[in-house]
mmCIF file of C-alpha atoms in Angstrom:
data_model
loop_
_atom_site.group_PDB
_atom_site.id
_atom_site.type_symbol
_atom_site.label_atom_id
_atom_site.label_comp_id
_atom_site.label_asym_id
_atom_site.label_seq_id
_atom_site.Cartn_x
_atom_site.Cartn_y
_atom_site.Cartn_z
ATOM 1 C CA UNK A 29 0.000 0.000 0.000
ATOM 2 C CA UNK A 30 1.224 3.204 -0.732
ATOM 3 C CA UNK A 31 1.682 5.470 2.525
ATOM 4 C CA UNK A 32 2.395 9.081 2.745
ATOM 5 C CA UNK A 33 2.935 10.281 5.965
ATOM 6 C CA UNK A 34 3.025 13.764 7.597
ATOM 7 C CA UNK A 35 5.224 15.171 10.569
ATOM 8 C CA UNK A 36 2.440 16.413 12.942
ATOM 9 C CA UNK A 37 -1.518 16.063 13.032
ATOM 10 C CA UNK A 38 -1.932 18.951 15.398
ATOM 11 C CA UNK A 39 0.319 21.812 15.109
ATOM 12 C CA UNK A 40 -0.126 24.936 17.294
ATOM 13 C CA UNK A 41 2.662 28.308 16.178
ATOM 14 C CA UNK A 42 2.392 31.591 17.179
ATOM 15 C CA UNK A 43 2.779 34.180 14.508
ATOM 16 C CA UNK A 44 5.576 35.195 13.232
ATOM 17 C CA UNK A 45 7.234 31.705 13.546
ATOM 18 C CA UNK A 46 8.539 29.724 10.978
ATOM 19 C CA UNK A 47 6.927 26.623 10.662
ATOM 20 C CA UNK A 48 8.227 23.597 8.907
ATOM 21 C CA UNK A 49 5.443 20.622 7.990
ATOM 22 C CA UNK A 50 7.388 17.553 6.444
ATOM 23 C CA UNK A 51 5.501 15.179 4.458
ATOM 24 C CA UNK A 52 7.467 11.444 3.264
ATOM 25 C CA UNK A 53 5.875 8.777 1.010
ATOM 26 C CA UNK A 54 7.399 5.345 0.689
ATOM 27 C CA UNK A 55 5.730 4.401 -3.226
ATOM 28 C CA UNK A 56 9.165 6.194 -5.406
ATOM 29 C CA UNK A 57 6.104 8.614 -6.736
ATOM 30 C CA UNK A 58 8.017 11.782 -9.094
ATOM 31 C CA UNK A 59 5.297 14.302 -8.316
ATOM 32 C CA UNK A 60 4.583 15.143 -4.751
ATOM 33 C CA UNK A 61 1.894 17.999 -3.581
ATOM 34 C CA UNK A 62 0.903 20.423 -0.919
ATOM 35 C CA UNK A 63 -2.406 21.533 -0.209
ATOM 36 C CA UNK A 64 -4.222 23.460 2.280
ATOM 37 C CA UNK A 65 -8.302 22.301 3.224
ATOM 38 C CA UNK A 66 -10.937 25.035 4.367
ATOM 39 C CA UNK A 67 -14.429 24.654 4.859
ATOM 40 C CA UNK A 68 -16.575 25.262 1.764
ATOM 41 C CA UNK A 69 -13.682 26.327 -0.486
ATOM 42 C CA UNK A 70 -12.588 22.562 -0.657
ATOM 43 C CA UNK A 71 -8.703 22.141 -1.827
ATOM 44 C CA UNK A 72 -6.460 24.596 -2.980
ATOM 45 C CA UNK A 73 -2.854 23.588 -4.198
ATOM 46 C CA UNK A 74 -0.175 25.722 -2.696
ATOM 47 C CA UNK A 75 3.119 24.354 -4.342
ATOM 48 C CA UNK A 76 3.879 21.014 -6.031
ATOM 49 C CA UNK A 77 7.011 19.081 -7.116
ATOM 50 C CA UNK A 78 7.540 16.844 -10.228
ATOM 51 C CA UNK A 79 10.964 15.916 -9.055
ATOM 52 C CA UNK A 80 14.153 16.322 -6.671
ATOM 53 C CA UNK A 81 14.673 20.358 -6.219
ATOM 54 C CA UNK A 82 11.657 21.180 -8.913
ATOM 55 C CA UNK A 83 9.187 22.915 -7.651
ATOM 56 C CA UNK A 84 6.408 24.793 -9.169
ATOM 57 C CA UNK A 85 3.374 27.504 -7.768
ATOM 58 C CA UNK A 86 0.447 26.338 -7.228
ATOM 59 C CA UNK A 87 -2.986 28.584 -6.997
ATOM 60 C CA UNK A 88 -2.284 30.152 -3.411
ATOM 61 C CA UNK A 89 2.059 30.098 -2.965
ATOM 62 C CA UNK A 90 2.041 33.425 -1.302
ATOM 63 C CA UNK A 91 3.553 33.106 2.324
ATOM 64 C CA UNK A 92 4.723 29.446 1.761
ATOM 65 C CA UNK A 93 7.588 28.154 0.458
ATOM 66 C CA UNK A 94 9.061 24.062 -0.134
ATOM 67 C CA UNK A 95 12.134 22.471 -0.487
ATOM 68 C CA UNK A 96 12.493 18.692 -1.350
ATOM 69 C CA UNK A 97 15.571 17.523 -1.701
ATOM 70 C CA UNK A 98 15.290 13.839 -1.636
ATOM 71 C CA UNK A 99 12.480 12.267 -3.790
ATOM 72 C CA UNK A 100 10.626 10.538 -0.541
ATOM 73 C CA UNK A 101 10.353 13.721 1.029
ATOM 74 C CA UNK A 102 8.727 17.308 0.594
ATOM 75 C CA UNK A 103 8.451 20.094 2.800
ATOM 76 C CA UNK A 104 6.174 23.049 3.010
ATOM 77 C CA UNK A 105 7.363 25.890 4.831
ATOM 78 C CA UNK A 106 5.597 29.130 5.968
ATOM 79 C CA UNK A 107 8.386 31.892 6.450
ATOM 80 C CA UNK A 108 6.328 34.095 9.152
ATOM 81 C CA UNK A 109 3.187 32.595 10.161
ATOM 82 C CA UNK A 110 0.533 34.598 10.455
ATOM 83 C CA UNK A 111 -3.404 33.896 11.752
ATOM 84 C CA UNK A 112 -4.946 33.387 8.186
ATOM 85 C CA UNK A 113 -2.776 30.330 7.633
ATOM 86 C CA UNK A 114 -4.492 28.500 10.008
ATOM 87 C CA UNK A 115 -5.894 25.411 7.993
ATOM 88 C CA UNK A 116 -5.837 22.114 7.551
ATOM 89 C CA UNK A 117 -2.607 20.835 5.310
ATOM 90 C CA UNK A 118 -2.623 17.981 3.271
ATOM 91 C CA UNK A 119 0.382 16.196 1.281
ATOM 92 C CA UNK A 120 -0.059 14.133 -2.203
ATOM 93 C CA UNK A 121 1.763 12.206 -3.914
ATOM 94 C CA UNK A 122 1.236 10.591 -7.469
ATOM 95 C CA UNK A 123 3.574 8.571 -9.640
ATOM 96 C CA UNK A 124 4.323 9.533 -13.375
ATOM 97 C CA UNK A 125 6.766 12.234 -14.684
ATOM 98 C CA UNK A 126 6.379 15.733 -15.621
ATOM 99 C CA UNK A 127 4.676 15.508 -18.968
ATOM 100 C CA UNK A 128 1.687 13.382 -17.740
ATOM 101 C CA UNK A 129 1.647 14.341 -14.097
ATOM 102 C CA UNK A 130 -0.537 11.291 -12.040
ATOM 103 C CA UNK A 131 -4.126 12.282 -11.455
ATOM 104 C CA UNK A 132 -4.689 9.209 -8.718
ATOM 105 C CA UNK A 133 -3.470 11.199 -6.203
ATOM 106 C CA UNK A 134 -2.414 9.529 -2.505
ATOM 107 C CA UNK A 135 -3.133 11.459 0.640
ATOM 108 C CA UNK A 136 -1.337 12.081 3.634
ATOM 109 C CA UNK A 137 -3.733 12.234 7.074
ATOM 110 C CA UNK A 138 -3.259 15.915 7.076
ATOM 111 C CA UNK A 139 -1.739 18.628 9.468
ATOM 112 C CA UNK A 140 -4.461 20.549 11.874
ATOM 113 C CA UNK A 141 -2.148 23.830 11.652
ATOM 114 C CA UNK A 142 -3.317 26.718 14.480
ATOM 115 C CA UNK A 143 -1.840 30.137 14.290
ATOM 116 C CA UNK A 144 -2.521 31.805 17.545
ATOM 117 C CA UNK B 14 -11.278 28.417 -16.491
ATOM 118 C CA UNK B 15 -11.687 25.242 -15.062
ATOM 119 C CA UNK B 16 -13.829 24.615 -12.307
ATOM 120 C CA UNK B 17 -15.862 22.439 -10.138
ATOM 121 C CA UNK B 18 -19.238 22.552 -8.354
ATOM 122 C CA UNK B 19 -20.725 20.317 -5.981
ATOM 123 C CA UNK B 20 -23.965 20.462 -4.165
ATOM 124 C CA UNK B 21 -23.783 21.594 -0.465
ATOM 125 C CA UNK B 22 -23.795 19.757 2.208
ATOM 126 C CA UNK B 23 -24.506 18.044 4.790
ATOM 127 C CA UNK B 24 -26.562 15.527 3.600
ATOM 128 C CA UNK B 25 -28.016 13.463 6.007
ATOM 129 C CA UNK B 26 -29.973 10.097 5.155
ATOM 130 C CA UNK B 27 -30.604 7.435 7.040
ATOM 131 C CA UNK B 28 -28.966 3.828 6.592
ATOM 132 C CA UNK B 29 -30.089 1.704 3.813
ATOM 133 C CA UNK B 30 -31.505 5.199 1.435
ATOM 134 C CA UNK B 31 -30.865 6.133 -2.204
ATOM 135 C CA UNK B 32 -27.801 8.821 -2.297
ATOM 136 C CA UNK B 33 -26.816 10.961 -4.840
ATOM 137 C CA UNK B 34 -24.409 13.946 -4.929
ATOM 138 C CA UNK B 35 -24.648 16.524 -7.512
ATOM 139 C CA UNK B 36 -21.698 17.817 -9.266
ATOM 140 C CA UNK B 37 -21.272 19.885 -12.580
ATOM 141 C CA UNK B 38 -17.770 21.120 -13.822
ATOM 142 C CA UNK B 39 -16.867 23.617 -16.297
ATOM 143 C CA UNK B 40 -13.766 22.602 -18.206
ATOM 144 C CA UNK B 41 -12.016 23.942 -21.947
ATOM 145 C CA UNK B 42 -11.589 20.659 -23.709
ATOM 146 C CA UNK B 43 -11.980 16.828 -21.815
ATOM 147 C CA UNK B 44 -11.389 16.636 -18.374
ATOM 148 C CA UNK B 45 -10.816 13.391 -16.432
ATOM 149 C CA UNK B 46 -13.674 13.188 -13.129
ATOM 150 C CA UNK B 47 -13.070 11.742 -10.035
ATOM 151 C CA UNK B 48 -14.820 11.468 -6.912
ATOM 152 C CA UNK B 49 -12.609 11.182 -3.422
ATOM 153 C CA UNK B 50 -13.855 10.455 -0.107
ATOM 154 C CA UNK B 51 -12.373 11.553 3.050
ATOM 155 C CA UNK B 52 -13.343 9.727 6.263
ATOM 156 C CA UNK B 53 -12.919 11.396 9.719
ATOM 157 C CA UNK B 54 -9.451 11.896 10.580
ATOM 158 C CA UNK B 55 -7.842 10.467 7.438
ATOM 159 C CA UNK B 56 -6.535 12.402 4.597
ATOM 160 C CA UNK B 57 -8.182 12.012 0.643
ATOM 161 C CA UNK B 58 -8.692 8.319 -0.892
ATOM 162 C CA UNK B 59 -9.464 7.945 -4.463
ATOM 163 C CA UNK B 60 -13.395 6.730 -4.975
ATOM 164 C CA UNK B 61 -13.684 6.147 -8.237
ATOM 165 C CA UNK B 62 -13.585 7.901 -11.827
ATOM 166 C CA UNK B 63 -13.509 8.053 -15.698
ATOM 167 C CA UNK B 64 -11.754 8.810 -17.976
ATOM 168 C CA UNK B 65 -13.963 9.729 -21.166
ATOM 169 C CA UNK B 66 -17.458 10.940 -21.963
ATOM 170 C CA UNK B 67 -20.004 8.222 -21.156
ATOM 171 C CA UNK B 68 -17.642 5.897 -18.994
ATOM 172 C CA UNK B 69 -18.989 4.750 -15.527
ATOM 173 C CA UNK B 70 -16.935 4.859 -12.865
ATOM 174 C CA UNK B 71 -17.798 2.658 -9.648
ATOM 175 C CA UNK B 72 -16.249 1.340 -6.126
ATOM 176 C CA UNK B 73 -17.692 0.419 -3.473
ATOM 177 C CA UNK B 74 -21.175 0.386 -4.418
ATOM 178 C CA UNK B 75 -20.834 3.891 -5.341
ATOM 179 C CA UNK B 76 -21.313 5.005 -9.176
ATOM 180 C CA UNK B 77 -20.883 8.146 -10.954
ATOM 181 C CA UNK B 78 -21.574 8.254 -14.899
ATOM 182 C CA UNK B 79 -19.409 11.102 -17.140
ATOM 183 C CA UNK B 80 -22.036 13.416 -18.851
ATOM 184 C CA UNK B 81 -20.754 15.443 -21.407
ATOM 185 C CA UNK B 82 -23.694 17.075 -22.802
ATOM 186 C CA UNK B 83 -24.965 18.037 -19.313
ATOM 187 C CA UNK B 84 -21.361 18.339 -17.943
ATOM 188 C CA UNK B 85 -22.112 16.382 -14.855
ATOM 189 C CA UNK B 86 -20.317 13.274 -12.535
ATOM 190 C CA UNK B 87 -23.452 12.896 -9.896
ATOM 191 C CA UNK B 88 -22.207 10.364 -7.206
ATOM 192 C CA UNK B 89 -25.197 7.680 -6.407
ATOM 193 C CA UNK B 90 -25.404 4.706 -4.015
ATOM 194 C CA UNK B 91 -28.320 2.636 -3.714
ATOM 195 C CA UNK B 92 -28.021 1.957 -0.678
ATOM 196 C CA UNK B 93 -25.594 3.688 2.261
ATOM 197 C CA UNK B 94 -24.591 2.307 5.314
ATOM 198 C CA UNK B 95 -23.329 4.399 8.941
ATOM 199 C CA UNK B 96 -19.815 3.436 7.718
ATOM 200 C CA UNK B 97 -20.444 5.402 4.233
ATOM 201 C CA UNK B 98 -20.205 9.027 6.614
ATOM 202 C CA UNK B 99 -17.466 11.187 5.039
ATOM 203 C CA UNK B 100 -16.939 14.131 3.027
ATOM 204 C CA UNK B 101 -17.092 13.597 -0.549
ATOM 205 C CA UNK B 102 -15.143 15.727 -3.388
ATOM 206 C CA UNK B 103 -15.735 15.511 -6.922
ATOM 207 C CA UNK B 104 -12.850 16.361 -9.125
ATOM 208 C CA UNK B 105 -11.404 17.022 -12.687
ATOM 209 C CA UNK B 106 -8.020 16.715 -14.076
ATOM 210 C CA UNK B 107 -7.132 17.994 -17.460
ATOM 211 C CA UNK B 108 -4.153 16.273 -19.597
ATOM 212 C CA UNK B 109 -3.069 19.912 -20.294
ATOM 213 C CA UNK B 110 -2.553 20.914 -16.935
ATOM 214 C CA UNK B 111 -0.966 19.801 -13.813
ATOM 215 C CA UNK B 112 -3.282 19.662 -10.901
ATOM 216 C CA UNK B 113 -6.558 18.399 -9.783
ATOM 217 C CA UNK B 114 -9.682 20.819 -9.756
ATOM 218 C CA UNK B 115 -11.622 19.942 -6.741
ATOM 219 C CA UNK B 116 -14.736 20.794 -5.761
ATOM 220 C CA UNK B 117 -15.628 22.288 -2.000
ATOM 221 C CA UNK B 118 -17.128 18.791 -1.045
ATOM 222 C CA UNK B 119 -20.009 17.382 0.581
ATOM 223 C CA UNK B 120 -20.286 15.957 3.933
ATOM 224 C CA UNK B 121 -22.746 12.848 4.143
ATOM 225 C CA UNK B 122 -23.878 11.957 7.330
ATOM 226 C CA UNK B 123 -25.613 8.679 7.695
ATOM 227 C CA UNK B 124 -27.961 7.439 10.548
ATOM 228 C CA UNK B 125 -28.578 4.170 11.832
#
């Protein structure tokens, strides 16, 4: 089975911290994802990766950055938190390359991120 | 653009009832559908989907037909059971693009 799992599920920062949320899957998957889950506006894909040290912006990159630097693992990390990043954070990862990037997307369990 | 909508939720029905879950996209060109289900604590799980206009996807019990001329993927279930309680997103993926569309999903809550 694949498995993709996440650092924390419950994360509480203050702002202005930096805040690192680490996400690993054990399937060899190219393309790996970061997304952040609010009510009634679904998911929204922050930054993804179709391979070691690419990275691309998603629909909502502003205040987050990532750095993956071994294919298993991919981190998103949000430079000076602030309140309205308080969400729920889910990782992705999908096999295939670049050209045809893998729409069966596998799911971390998420990160509850407060910002207090 | 590309986008998504899904009926809102919750829905609640009791155990053993007919389910569907509306959902219409608006896409340039031929979008794959999906439908994921999230149960309570766990992250996204892929449900089912197709490919092509007129293909059925189905899992689970679950079904969801592709529509093209009414641009639809409704979610049905003939019958749903306590353990079916989740939150459901419907989804599109274009072979042009990158990333999945989703929609804002629809919690299902289902009584005994």
């Amino acid at each position: 089975d694949v498995k993709v799992t996440q650092s924390s599920r419950y994360l509480v920062k203050r702002t202005g911290e930096k805040v690192f949320l680490e996400c690993v899957q054990d399937m060899d998957h190219e393309n790996m994802f970061w997304y952040r889950q609010d009510p009634g506006l679904g998911l929204r894909l922050i930054y993804f990766s179709y391979d070691v040290k690419m990275k691309e912006k998603g629909d909502i990159p502003e205040g987050y950055s990532v750095s993956r630097e071994k294919k298993e693992r991919f981190s998103l990390i949000l430079e000076s938190a602030s309140t309205n990043q308080t969400s729920m954070y889910l990782c992705a990862s999908s096999p295939s390359g670049r050209g045809a990037m893998g729409y069966e997307q596998y799911f971390g369990p998420g990160t509850r991120l407060t910002v207090t | 653009g590309n986008s998504v909508t899904q009926m809102e939720g919750p829905v609640t029905l009791s155990e053993e009832a007919f389910l569907t879950i509306n959902c219409t996209y608006t896409a340039t060109g031929y979008p794959s559908l999906f439908w994921y289900v999230q149960y309570p604590g766990e992250g996204l799980q892929l449900l089912l989907k197709a490919t092509k206009a007129d293909d059925k996807g189905s899992n689970k019990g679950f079904e969801a037909t592709y529509r093209k001329e009414t641009t639809s993927f409704h979610l049905e279930k003939g019958s749903v059971q306590v353990s079916d309680s989740a939150v459901y997103f419907c989804a599109l993926w274009m072979d042009s693009s990158y990333k999945l569309i989703f929609g804002s999903g629809t919690r299902l809550l289902v009584r005994p």
